[in-house]
Amino acid sequence: MGMGMGMGMGMGNELADVLVVGAGPTGLVLACDLARRGAAVRIVDRSPAPPRTSRAKGPNARSLEILDDLGVADEVLAAGSDPLPMLKYRDRLPVAETDPWADSAPSPDAPYDRGRLIAQWRLEEILRERLAGYGVRVELGREVVGLTEAADGRHVDVTFAEGRTERVRYVVGCDGAHSSVRKLLGIGFEGTTAEDQVMVCGDVDLAEGALDRTRWHQWFDEDGAVMLCPIPGTRTGWWFQAGPERDGRGRPLAPTANGFRRLLARHTALPDRALTRAELLSTYRVNVRMADRFRAGRVFLAGDAAHVHAVAGGLGMNTGIQDAFNLGWKLGLVLAGHAGAELLDTYEEERLPVAARTLDLTSERLRATLEAIRRPGGGLDAAITPDTTGLGVGYRWSSLALVHDEASRPYETSRPDGAPRPGDGLPGSPQPGDRAPDAPCVDSATGARTRLHRVLAGPRTTVLGFGPGSAAVLREVAAAYGDTGVRTCRVYAPYEGGARSGPGTAVVDDEGHVAAAYGTEAFSNTHTGTVIVIRPDHHLGLSAPADDAGSVHAYLRRLHGAGRPRNGSPALVDAAPKG
């Protein structure tokens, strides 16, 4: 096998930077993020055709922010629908209606306050189209059967079922709960399977007009349950979930179209003939399992390959998307030669505790839901809490989360004593490790209204400067890093007069939303100013007074090296892809 260092798309004798195994949402988000960074990425899937998977019902609020950053949120919003009010029945009669999002509204710091219903296959279609715009297509019908790290420790030899072996720099297993990559690595997948907690699922067609498509209908009876949610983008398609039929010994029966019809007739007021089609039938058992590590050398695990949990709260696909967004920028910076390979250690450091807490959270939401549906009027709304938006997940314990007094020990972890507890950031200003809030503002150059997340979008680290004292640091950063991997943005308060000039981008916080989101002390007349470094995945890395330029430079060196990249580094692709 050739050892060439070509930077193409990894076909022929050219060496791929990253092989993504599995083309579900996790793998596709990772491939899109790597491709726009100029990495030579390939993505394979064992299925002979794109799977028409429908179980995941859509991205949550945090995943919508990620999809927005990748440039596909508008398409996802157009193809989906808002979460629907839930109409609950008992003994075939409606007994209660609940809208879990009735009291929720977008806020300046979080324009997505809720998720979006969209069939998983449609979301994957949108992501595949985005990936194709970068010249990368899913290689279908390719199953990985062997993984060997090369003797030089710099490559992985990947063997496919057809007998061919190919060499790549890194492999990421995004190939689901039954991950071949995880099994080939011999990584444990400890946990439990609740054999008694079983649900049958499928996509069905109901006769037109059979049910109101503006509601998620839920029948919970003493002897079983049926749930029907309309699939956006279809006239007669519904997600069907139900407690299974059982045999004489109480064992669950495999799902069939006729079985679905019998369940429909038993629990609802609809006749069995109202169900005209049933496909993608599956049996779901509650699995709560997590890989004991997310990395073995140059091979990583993400999404269901790394963790599975109860379906309550809809966090499965979303946790995988967020794994991918955490790993993509780190691989990109290491591949470009900016960051040292030790940056990749922070993927497991940050995401494994998040996965562990997600397992706990979803198990608790499942318990609450099972308790709620025992009573008439209880339903799946019991699974929905502010935690399930994903907006509170952060990494305050991470070695990449530095507060000002850590400047003298910039590579030392700020992990708190005891087990880290992801999410639930304290009220007030965001801390290093937290999600970077959004905020409406005005583009200083054009006068057009914009949002801070639009400024942060794309595969770069952003250095925000608040107050006049930050100007010098922003100039130094711009001179050192140019416009390749780091951008600067000066945030002006409304009362700051004079010419708004300098390197990089500038915005005016005309309504005070940026100050409110990031801490009003940043704009104090007596303050030297504040500089905040925001990672490419929109989490705060460092917050420091503007007169502490040393801390800012030390943090940027860790991610981006000493300065402008050497010749031959891949170019970042900010613009929308062609095609």
PDB file of N, CA and C in Angstrom, residues 7 32-39 134 328-338 456-462 481-487 536 560 565 568-577:
ATOM      1  N   MET A   7      -3.466  15.055  -0.632  1.00  0.00           N
ATOM      2  CA  MET A   7      -4.542  15.701   0.116  1.00  0.00           C
ATOM      3  C   MET A   7      -5.862  15.623  -0.632  1.00  0.00           C
ATOM      4  N   CYS A  32     -19.130  16.233   7.006  1.00  0.00           N
ATOM      5  CA  CYS A  32     -19.335  17.608   6.529  1.00  0.00           C
ATOM      6  C   CYS A  32     -18.373  18.566   7.212  1.00  0.00           C
ATOM      7  N   ASP A  33     -18.201  18.430   8.518  1.00  0.00           N
ATOM      8  CA  ASP A  33     -17.336  19.343   9.253  1.00  0.00           C
ATOM      9  C   ASP A  33     -15.880  19.180   8.808  1.00  0.00           C
ATOM     10  N   LEU A  34     -15.445  17.931   8.608  1.00  0.00           N
ATOM     11  CA  LEU A  34     -14.069  17.700   8.160  1.00  0.00           C
ATOM     12  C   LEU A  34     -13.860  18.193   6.730  1.00  0.00           C
ATOM     13  N   ALA A  35     -14.853  17.952   5.865  1.00  0.00           N
ATOM     14  CA  ALA A  35     -14.705  18.348   4.463  1.00  0.00           C
ATOM     15  C   ALA A  35     -14.560  19.855   4.330  1.00  0.00           C
ATOM     16  N   ARG A  36     -15.321  20.626   5.107  1.00  0.00           N
ATOM     17  CA  ARG A  36     -15.222  22.082   4.987  1.00  0.00           C
ATOM     18  C   ARG A  36     -13.917  22.598   5.577  1.00  0.00           C
ATOM     19  N   ARG A  37     -13.218  21.759   6.338  1.00  0.00           N
ATOM     20  CA  ARG A  37     -11.896  22.117   6.858  1.00  0.00           C
ATOM     21  C   ARG A  37     -10.791  21.764   5.873  1.00  0.00           C
ATOM     22  N   GLY A  38     -11.169  21.210   4.724  1.00  0.00           N
ATOM     23  CA  GLY A  38     -10.171  20.844   3.738  1.00  0.00           C
ATOM     24  C   GLY A  38      -9.534  19.493   3.980  1.00  0.00           C
ATOM     25  N   ALA A  39     -10.033  18.733   4.953  1.00  0.00           N
ATOM     26  CA  ALA A  39      -9.480  17.410   5.212  1.00  0.00           C
ATOM     27  C   ALA A  39      -9.916  16.435   4.119  1.00  0.00           C
ATOM     28  N   TYR A 134     -19.125  19.299  -1.270  1.00  0.00           N
ATOM     29  CA  TYR A 134     -17.680  19.343  -1.020  1.00  0.00           C
ATOM     30  C   TYR A 134     -16.934  18.273  -1.824  1.00  0.00           C
ATOM     31  N   GLY A 328     -14.797  16.875  15.267  1.00  0.00           N
ATOM     32  CA  GLY A 328     -14.406  17.337  13.935  1.00  0.00           C
ATOM     33  C   GLY A 328     -13.341  18.416  13.956  1.00  0.00           C
ATOM     34  N   TRP A 329     -13.520  19.453  14.763  1.00  0.00           N
ATOM     35  CA  TRP A 329     -12.561  20.559  14.737  1.00  0.00           C
ATOM     36  C   TRP A 329     -11.218  20.142  15.314  1.00  0.00           C
ATOM     37  N   LYS A 330     -11.241  19.207  16.256  1.00  0.00           N
ATOM     38  CA  LYS A 330      -9.977  18.755  16.850  1.00  0.00           C
ATOM     39  C   LYS A 330      -9.165  17.941  15.848  1.00  0.00           C
ATOM     40  N   LEU A 331      -9.834  17.025  15.138  1.00  0.00           N
ATOM     41  CA  LEU A 331      -9.149  16.293  14.074  1.00  0.00           C
ATOM     42  C   LEU A 331      -8.640  17.266  13.007  1.00  0.00           C
ATOM     43  N   GLY A 332      -9.462  18.256  12.668  1.00  0.00           N
ATOM     44  CA  GLY A 332      -9.069  19.207  11.634  1.00  0.00           C
ATOM     45  C   GLY A 332      -7.805  19.960  11.998  1.00  0.00           C
ATOM     46  N   LEU A 333      -7.691  20.432  13.242  1.00  0.00           N
ATOM     47  CA  LEU A 333      -6.515  21.203  13.649  1.00  0.00           C
ATOM     48  C   LEU A 333      -5.274  20.329  13.740  1.00  0.00           C
ATOM     49  N   VAL A 334      -5.431  19.081  14.170  1.00  0.00           N
ATOM     50  CA  VAL A 334      -4.286  18.168  14.230  1.00  0.00           C
ATOM     51  C   VAL A 334      -3.825  17.804  12.818  1.00  0.00           C
ATOM     52  N   LEU A 335      -4.765  17.499  11.943  1.00  0.00           N
ATOM     53  CA  LEU A 335      -4.409  17.145  10.567  1.00  0.00           C
ATOM     54  C   LEU A 335      -3.724  18.302   9.844  1.00  0.00           C
ATOM     55  N   ALA A 336      -4.131  19.522  10.140  1.00  0.00           N
ATOM     56  CA  ALA A 336      -3.534  20.695   9.495  1.00  0.00           C
ATOM     57  C   ALA A 336      -2.156  21.022  10.055  1.00  0.00           C
ATOM     58  N   GLY A 337      -1.748  20.330  11.111  1.00  0.00           N
ATOM     59  CA  GLY A 337      -0.441  20.570  11.688  1.00  0.00           C
ATOM     60  C   GLY A 337      -0.401  21.727  12.654  1.00  0.00           C
ATOM     61  N   HIS A 338      -1.560  22.269  13.041  1.00  0.00           N
ATOM     62  CA  HIS A 338      -1.583  23.395  13.982  1.00  0.00           C
ATOM     63  C   HIS A 338      -1.461  22.895  15.422  1.00  0.00           C
ATOM     64  N   LEU A 456     -19.844  33.616  14.452  1.00  0.00           N
ATOM     65  CA  LEU A 456     -19.052  32.460  14.887  1.00  0.00           C
ATOM     66  C   LEU A 456     -19.081  31.322  13.872  1.00  0.00           C
ATOM     67  N   ALA A 457     -20.013  31.369  12.911  1.00  0.00           N
ATOM     68  CA  ALA A 457     -20.220  30.231  12.014  1.00  0.00           C
ATOM     69  C   ALA A 457     -18.981  29.946  11.178  1.00  0.00           C
ATOM     70  N   GLY A 458     -18.810  28.658  10.862  1.00  0.00           N
ATOM     71  CA  GLY A 458     -17.679  28.260  10.036  1.00  0.00           C
ATOM     72  C   GLY A 458     -16.560  27.685  10.879  1.00  0.00           C
ATOM     73  N   PRO A 459     -15.585  27.066  10.216  1.00  0.00           N
ATOM     74  CA  PRO A 459     -14.593  26.253  10.930  1.00  0.00           C
ATOM     75  C   PRO A 459     -13.428  27.054  11.500  1.00  0.00           C
ATOM     76  N   ARG A 460     -13.710  27.996  12.369  1.00  0.00           N
ATOM     77  CA  ARG A 460     -12.649  28.816  12.946  1.00  0.00           C
ATOM     78  C   ARG A 460     -12.829  29.002  14.452  1.00  0.00           C
ATOM     79  N   THR A 461     -11.735  29.308  15.109  1.00  0.00           N
ATOM     80  CA  THR A 461     -11.764  29.798  16.483  1.00  0.00           C
ATOM     81  C   THR A 461     -11.998  31.310  16.417  1.00  0.00           C
ATOM     82  N   THR A 462     -12.803  31.828  17.341  1.00  0.00           N
ATOM     83  CA  THR A 462     -13.128  33.257  17.335  1.00  0.00           C
ATOM     84  C   THR A 462     -12.627  33.904  18.613  1.00  0.00           C
ATOM     85  N   TYR A 481      -2.214  35.202  13.222  1.00  0.00           N
ATOM     86  CA  TYR A 481      -2.941  34.073  12.645  1.00  0.00           C
ATOM     87  C   TYR A 481      -3.635  34.396  11.327  1.00  0.00           C
ATOM     88  N   GLY A 482      -3.674  35.650  10.962  1.00  0.00           N
ATOM     89  CA  GLY A 482      -4.317  35.978   9.698  1.00  0.00           C
ATOM     90  C   GLY A 482      -5.769  35.554   9.699  1.00  0.00           C
ATOM     91  N   ASP A 483      -6.233  35.105   8.551  1.00  0.00           N
ATOM     92  CA  ASP A 483      -7.646  34.751   8.411  1.00  0.00           C
ATOM     93  C   ASP A 483      -7.814  33.249   8.145  1.00  0.00           C
ATOM     94  N   THR A 484      -6.849  32.455   8.577  1.00  0.00           N
ATOM     95  CA  THR A 484      -6.916  31.030   8.227  1.00  0.00           C
ATOM     96  C   THR A 484      -7.661  30.206   9.264  1.00  0.00           C
ATOM     97  N   GLY A 485      -7.216  30.230  10.507  1.00  0.00           N
ATOM     98  CA  GLY A 485      -7.875  29.389  11.498  1.00  0.00           C
ATOM     99  C   GLY A 485      -8.464  30.161  12.658  1.00  0.00           C
ATOM    100  N   VAL A 486      -8.157  31.452  12.754  1.00  0.00           N
ATOM    101  CA  VAL A 486      -8.624  32.276  13.873  1.00  0.00           C
ATOM    102  C   VAL A 486      -9.215  33.555  13.302  1.00  0.00           C
ATOM    103  N   ARG A 487     -10.375  33.934  13.783  1.00  0.00           N
ATOM    104  CA  ARG A 487     -10.960  35.220  13.405  1.00  0.00           C
ATOM    105  C   ARG A 487     -11.067  36.080  14.652  1.00  0.00           C
ATOM    106  N   PRO A 536     -14.167  26.407  17.953  1.00  0.00           N
ATOM    107  CA  PRO A 536     -14.959  26.219  16.734  1.00  0.00           C
ATOM    108  C   PRO A 536     -16.302  25.533  16.962  1.00  0.00           C
ATOM    109  N   HIS A 560      -3.685  26.314  17.735  1.00  0.00           N
ATOM    110  CA  HIS A 560      -3.324  26.750  16.381  1.00  0.00           C
ATOM    111  C   HIS A 560      -1.821  26.906  16.165  1.00  0.00           C
ATOM    112  N   PRO A 565      -0.202  29.323   9.319  1.00  0.00           N
ATOM    113  CA  PRO A 565       0.123  27.933   8.997  1.00  0.00           C
ATOM    114  C   PRO A 565       1.171  27.829   7.911  1.00  0.00           C
ATOM    115  N   GLY A 568       0.837  24.441   2.377  1.00  0.00           N
ATOM    116  CA  GLY A 568       0.351  23.078   2.155  1.00  0.00           C
ATOM    117  C   GLY A 568      -0.731  22.661   3.116  1.00  0.00           C
ATOM    118  N   SER A 569      -1.018  23.487   4.144  1.00  0.00           N
ATOM    119  CA  SER A 569      -2.114  23.132   5.029  1.00  0.00           C
ATOM    120  C   SER A 569      -3.433  23.253   4.274  1.00  0.00           C
ATOM    121  N   PRO A 570      -4.393  22.380   4.577  1.00  0.00           N
ATOM    122  CA  PRO A 570      -5.658  22.453   3.845  1.00  0.00           C
ATOM    123  C   PRO A 570      -6.370  23.767   4.097  1.00  0.00           C
ATOM    124  N   ALA A 571      -7.042  24.236   3.093  1.00  0.00           N
ATOM    125  CA  ALA A 571      -7.779  25.495   3.213  1.00  0.00           C
ATOM    126  C   ALA A 571      -9.145  25.249   3.824  1.00  0.00           C
ATOM    127  N   LEU A 572      -9.567  26.160   4.693  1.00  0.00           N
ATOM    128  CA  LEU A 572     -10.902  26.075   5.241  1.00  0.00           C
ATOM    129  C   LEU A 572     -11.914  26.520   4.201  1.00  0.00           C
ATOM    130  N   VAL A 573     -13.061  25.896   4.226  1.00  0.00           N
ATOM    131  CA  VAL A 573     -14.105  26.206   3.246  1.00  0.00           C
ATOM    132  C   VAL A 573     -15.285  26.800   3.995  1.00  0.00           C
ATOM    133  N   ASP A 574     -15.388  28.127   3.994  1.00  0.00           N
ATOM    134  CA  ASP A 574     -16.485  28.777   4.710  1.00  0.00           C
ATOM    135  C   ASP A 574     -17.739  28.884   3.858  1.00  0.00           C
ATOM    136  N   ALA A 575     -17.547  29.091   2.576  1.00  0.00           N
ATOM    137  CA  ALA A 575     -18.694  29.343   1.700  1.00  0.00           C
ATOM    138  C   ALA A 575     -19.509  28.072   1.522  1.00  0.00           C
ATOM    139  N   ALA A 576     -20.758  28.258   1.145  1.00  0.00           N
ATOM    140  CA  ALA A 576     -21.605  27.109   0.859  1.00  0.00           C
ATOM    141  C   ALA A 576     -21.003  26.314  -0.284  1.00  0.00           C
ATOM    142  N   PRO A 577     -21.055  24.979  -0.194  1.00  0.00           N
ATOM    143  CA  PRO A 577     -20.451  24.157  -1.232  1.00  0.00           C
ATOM    144  C   PRO A 577     -21.220  24.261  -2.538  1.00  0.00           C
TER     145      PRO A 577
END
